[in-house]
PDB file of C-alpha atoms in Angstrom:
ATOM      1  CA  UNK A   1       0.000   0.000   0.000  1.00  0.00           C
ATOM      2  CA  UNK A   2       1.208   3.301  -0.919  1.00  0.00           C
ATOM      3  CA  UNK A   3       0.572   6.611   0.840  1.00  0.00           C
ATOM      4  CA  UNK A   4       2.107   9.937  -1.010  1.00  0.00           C
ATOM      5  CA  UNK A   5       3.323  11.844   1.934  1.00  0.00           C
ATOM      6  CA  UNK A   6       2.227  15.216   0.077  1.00  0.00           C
ATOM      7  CA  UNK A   7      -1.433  13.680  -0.091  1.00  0.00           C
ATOM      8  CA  UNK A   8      -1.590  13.644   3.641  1.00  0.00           C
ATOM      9  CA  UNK A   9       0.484  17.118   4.165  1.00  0.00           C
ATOM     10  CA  UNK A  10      -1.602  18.732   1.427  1.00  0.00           C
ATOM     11  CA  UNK A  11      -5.040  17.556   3.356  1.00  0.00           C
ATOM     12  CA  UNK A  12      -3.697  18.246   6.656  1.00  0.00           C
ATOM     13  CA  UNK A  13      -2.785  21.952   5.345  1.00  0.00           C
ATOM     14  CA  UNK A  14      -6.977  22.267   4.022  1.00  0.00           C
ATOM     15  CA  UNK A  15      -8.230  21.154   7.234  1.00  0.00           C
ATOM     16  CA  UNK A  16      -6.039  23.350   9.410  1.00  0.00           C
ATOM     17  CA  UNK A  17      -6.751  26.263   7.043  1.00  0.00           C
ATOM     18  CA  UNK A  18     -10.581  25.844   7.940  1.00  0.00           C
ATOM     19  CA  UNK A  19      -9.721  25.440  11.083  1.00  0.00           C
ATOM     20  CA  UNK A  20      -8.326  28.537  11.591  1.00  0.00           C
ATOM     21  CA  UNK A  21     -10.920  30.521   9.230  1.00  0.00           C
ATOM     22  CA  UNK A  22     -13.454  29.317  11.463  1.00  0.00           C
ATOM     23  CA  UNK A  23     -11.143  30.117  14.898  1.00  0.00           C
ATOM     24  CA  UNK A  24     -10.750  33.840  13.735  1.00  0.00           C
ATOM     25  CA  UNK A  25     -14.464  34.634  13.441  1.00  0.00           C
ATOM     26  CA  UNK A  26     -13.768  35.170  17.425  1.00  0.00           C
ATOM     27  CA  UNK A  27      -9.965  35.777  17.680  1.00  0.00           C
ATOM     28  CA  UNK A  28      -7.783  37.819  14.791  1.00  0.00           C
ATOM     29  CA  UNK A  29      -4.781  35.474  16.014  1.00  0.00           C
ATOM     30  CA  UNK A  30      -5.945  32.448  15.212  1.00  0.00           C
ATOM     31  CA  UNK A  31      -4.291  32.523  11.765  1.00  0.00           C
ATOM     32  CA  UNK A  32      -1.568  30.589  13.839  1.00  0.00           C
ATOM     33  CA  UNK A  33      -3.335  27.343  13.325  1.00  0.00           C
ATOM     34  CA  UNK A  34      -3.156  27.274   9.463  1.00  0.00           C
ATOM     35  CA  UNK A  35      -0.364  25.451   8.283  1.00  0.00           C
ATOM     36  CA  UNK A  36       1.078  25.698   4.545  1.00  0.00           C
ATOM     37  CA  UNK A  37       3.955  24.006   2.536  1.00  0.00           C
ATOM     38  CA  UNK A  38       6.655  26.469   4.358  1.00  0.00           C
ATOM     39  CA  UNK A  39       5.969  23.848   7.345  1.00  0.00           C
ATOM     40  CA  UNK A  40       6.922  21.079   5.840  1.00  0.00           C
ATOM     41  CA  UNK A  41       9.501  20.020   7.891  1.00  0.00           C
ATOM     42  CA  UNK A  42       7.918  20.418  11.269  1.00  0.00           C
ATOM     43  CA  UNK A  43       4.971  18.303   9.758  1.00  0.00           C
ATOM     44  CA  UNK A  44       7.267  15.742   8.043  1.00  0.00           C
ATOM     45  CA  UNK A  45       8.439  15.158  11.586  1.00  0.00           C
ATOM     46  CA  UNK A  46       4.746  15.164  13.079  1.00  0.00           C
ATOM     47  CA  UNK A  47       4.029  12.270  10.214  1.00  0.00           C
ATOM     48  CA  UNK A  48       7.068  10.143  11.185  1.00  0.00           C
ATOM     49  CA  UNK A  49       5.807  10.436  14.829  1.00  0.00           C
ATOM     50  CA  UNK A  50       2.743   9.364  14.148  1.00  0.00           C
ATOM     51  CA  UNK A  51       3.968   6.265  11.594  1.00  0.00           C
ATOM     52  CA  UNK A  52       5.969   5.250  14.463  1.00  0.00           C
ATOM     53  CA  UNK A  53       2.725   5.175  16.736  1.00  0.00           C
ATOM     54  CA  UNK A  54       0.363   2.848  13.744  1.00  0.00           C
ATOM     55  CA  UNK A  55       3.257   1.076  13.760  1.00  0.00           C
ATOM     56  CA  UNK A  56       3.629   0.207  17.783  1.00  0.00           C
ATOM     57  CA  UNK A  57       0.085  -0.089  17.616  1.00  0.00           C
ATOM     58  CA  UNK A  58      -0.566  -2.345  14.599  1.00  0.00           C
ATOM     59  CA  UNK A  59       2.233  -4.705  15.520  1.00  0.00           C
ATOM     60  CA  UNK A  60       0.703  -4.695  19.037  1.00  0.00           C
ATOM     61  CA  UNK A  61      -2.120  -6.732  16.955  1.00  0.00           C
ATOM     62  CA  UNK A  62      -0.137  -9.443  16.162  1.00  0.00           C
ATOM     63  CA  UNK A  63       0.216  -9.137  12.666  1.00  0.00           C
ATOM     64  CA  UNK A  64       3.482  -8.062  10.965  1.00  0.00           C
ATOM     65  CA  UNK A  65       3.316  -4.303   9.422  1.00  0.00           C
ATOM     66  CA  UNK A  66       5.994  -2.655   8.070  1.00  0.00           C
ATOM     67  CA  UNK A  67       6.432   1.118   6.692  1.00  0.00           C
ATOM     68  CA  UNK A  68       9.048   2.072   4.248  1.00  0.00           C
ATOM     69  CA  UNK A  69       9.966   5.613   3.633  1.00  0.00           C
ATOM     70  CA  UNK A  70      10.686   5.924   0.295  1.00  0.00           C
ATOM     71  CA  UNK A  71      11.538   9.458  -1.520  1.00  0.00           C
ATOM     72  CA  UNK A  72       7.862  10.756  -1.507  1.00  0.00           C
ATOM     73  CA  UNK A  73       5.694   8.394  -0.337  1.00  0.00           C
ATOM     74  CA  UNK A  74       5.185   5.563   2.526  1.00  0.00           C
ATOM     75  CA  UNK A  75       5.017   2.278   1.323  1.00  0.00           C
ATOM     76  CA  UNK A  76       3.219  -0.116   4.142  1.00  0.00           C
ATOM     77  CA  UNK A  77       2.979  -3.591   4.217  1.00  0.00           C
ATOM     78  CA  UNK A  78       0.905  -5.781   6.163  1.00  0.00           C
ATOM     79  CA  UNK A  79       1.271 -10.316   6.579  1.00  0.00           C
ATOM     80  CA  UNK A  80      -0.196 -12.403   7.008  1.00  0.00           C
ATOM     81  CA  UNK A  81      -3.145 -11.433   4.493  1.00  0.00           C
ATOM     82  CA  UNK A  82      -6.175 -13.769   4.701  1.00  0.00           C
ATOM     83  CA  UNK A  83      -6.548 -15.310   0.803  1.00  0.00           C
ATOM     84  CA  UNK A  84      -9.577 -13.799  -1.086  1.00  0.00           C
ATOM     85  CA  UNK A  85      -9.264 -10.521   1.788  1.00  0.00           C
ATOM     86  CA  UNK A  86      -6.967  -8.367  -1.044  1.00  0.00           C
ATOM     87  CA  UNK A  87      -9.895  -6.020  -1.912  1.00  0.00           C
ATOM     88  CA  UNK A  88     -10.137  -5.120   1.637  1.00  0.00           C
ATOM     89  CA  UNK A  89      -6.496  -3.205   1.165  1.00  0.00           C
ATOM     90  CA  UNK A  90      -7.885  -0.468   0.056  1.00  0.00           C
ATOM     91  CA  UNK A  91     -10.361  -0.097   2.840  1.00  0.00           C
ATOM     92  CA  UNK A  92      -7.367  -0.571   5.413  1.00  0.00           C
ATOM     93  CA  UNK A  93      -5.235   2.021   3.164  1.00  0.00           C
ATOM     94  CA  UNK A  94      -7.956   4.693   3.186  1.00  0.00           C
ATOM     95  CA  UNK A  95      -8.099   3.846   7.259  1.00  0.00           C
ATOM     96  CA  UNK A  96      -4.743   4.471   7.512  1.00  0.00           C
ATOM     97  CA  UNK A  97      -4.173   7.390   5.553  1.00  0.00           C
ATOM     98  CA  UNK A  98      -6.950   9.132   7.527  1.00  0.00           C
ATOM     99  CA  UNK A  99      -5.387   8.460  10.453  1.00  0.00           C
ATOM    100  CA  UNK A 100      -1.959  10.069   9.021  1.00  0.00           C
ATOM    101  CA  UNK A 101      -3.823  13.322   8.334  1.00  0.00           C
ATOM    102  CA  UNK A 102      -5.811  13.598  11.487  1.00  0.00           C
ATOM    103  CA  UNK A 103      -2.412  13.127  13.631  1.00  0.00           C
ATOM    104  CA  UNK A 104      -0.333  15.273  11.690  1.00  0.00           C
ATOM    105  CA  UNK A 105      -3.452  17.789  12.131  1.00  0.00           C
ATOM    106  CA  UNK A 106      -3.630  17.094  15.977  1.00  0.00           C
ATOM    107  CA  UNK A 107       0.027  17.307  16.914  1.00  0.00           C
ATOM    108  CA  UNK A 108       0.238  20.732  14.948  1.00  0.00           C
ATOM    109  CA  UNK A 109      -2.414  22.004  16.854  1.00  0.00           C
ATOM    110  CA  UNK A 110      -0.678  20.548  19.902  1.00  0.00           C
ATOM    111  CA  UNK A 111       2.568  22.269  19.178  1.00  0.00           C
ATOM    112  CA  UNK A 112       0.468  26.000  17.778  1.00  0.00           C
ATOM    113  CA  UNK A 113      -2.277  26.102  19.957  1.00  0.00           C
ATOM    114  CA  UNK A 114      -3.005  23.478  22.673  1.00  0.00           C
ATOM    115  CA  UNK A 115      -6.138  24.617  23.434  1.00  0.00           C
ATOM    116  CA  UNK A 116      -7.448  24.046  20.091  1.00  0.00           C
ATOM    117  CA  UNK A 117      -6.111  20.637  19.966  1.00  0.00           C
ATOM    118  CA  UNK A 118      -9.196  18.006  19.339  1.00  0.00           C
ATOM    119  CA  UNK A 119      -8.158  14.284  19.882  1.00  0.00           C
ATOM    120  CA  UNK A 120     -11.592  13.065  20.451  1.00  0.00           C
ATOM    121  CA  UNK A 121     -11.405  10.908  17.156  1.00  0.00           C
ATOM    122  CA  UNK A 122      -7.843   9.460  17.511  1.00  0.00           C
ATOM    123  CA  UNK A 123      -9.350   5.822  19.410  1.00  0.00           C
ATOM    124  CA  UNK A 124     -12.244   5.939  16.705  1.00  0.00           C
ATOM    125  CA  UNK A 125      -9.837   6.085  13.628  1.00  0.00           C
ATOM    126  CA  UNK A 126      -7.033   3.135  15.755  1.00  0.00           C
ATOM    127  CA  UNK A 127     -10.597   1.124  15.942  1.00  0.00           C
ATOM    128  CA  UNK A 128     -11.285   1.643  11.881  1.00  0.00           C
ATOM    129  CA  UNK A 129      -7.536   0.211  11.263  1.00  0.00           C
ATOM    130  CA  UNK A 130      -7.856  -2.300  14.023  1.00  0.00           C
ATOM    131  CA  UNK A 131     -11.164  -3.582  12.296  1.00  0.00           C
ATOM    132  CA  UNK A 132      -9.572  -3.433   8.783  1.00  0.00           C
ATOM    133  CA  UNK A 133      -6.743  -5.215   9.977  1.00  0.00           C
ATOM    134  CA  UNK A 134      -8.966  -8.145  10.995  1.00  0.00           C
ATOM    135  CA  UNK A 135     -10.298  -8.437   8.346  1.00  0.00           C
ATOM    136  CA  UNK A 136      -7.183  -8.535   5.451  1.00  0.00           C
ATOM    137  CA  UNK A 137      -4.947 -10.688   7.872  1.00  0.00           C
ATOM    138  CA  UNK A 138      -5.110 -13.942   8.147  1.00  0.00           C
ATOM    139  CA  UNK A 139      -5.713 -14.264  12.544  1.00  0.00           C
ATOM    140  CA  UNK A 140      -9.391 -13.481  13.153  1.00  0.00           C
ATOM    141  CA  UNK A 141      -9.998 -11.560  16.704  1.00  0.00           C
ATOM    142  CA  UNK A 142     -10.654 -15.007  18.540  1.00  0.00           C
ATOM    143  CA  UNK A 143      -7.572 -16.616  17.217  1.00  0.00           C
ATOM    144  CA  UNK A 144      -5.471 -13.237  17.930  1.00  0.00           C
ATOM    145  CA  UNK A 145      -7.034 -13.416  21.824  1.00  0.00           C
ATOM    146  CA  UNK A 146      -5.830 -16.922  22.511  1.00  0.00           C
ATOM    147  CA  UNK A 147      -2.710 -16.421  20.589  1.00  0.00           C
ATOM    148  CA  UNK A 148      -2.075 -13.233  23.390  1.00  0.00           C
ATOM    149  CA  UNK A 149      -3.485 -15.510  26.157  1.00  0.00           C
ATOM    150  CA  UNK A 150      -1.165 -18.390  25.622  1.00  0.00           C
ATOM    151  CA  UNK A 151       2.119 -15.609  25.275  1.00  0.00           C
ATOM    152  CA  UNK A 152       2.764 -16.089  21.251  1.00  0.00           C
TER     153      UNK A 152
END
C-alpha cells in the first residue's frame, strides 16, 4: 500500500486552514493554526511520529506491518493477508491514511495552539484500522485473543 506523503500534508494543510478561518471569526490570532507548505519540515516530523505510533500499535495486533519511507511516499505492508481478503487493502489504506492526516493535524495544533487541539477521534480512527486489519490478515480476533493468552 502506498501513501504519497504530500497527499496527507496537502489535506492536513486544508483542514487546518478551515480550522483557523473558522477560529478567527472570534480571535484575529488564530491565523496561527493554518499550516502551509513552508511547514513542511515540522509536519514531516509530526508524520514520522505518528507512523511510528500505527506502527507500535498495529504490531501490538499481532500481525506483521511494516512502513518504508521511500523518496515521496510511505510504502506499508501488512502479513499475514487472509486469501480472497486483497480487496479489503484499500479499505485498510484509506483507514490508515486518515489516520496520518488527522495526527499530523492534531500534533500541529498541539505544538500551535493546545487549546485548540481536538483528539476526540484518535481511538475511533485506531478502531477503523484495528477492524480493517482483521479483516485482510489472516488471525481473526478469537484466534489473535488466545494467541495473546497463551504468550505467542
Amino acid at each position: 500500500m502506498i501513501i504519497y506523503i504530500e497527499d496527507v500534508l496537502r489535506e492536513a494543510n486544508i483542514l487546518n486552514w478551515y480550522k483557523g478561518e473558522s477560529l478567527k471569526r472570534g480571535d484575529e490570532n488564530a491565523v496561527i493554526v493554518q499550516s502551509a507548505k513552508e511547514e513542511q519540515d515540522a509536519q514531516l516530523y509530526f508524520l514520522r511520529s505518528a507512523v511510528t505510533d500505527l506502527l507500535m500499535f498495529a504490531n501490538a495486533n499481532r500481525v506483521k506491518f511494516t512502513c518504508e519511507y521511500k523518496d515521496d511516499a510511505l510504502s506499508f505492508s501488512l502479513s499475514p493477508l487472509r486469501e480472497g481478503r486483497e480487496y479489503l487493502l484499500d479499505v485498510l489504506k484509506e483507514a490508515i491514511r486518515q489516520y496520518l492526516v488527522y495526527e499530523v493535524r492534531r500534533l500541529w495544533m498541539m505544538e500551535v495552539s493546545p487549546n485548540n487541539a481536538d483528539s476526540s477521534l484518535r481511538e475511533s480512527l485506531r478502531i477503523n484500522i484495528r477492524e480493517a486489519m482483521n479483516n485482510v490478515t489472516a488471525m481473526g480476533e478469537k484466534v489473535r485473543r488466545r494467541c495473546a493468552i497463551m504468550g505467542i
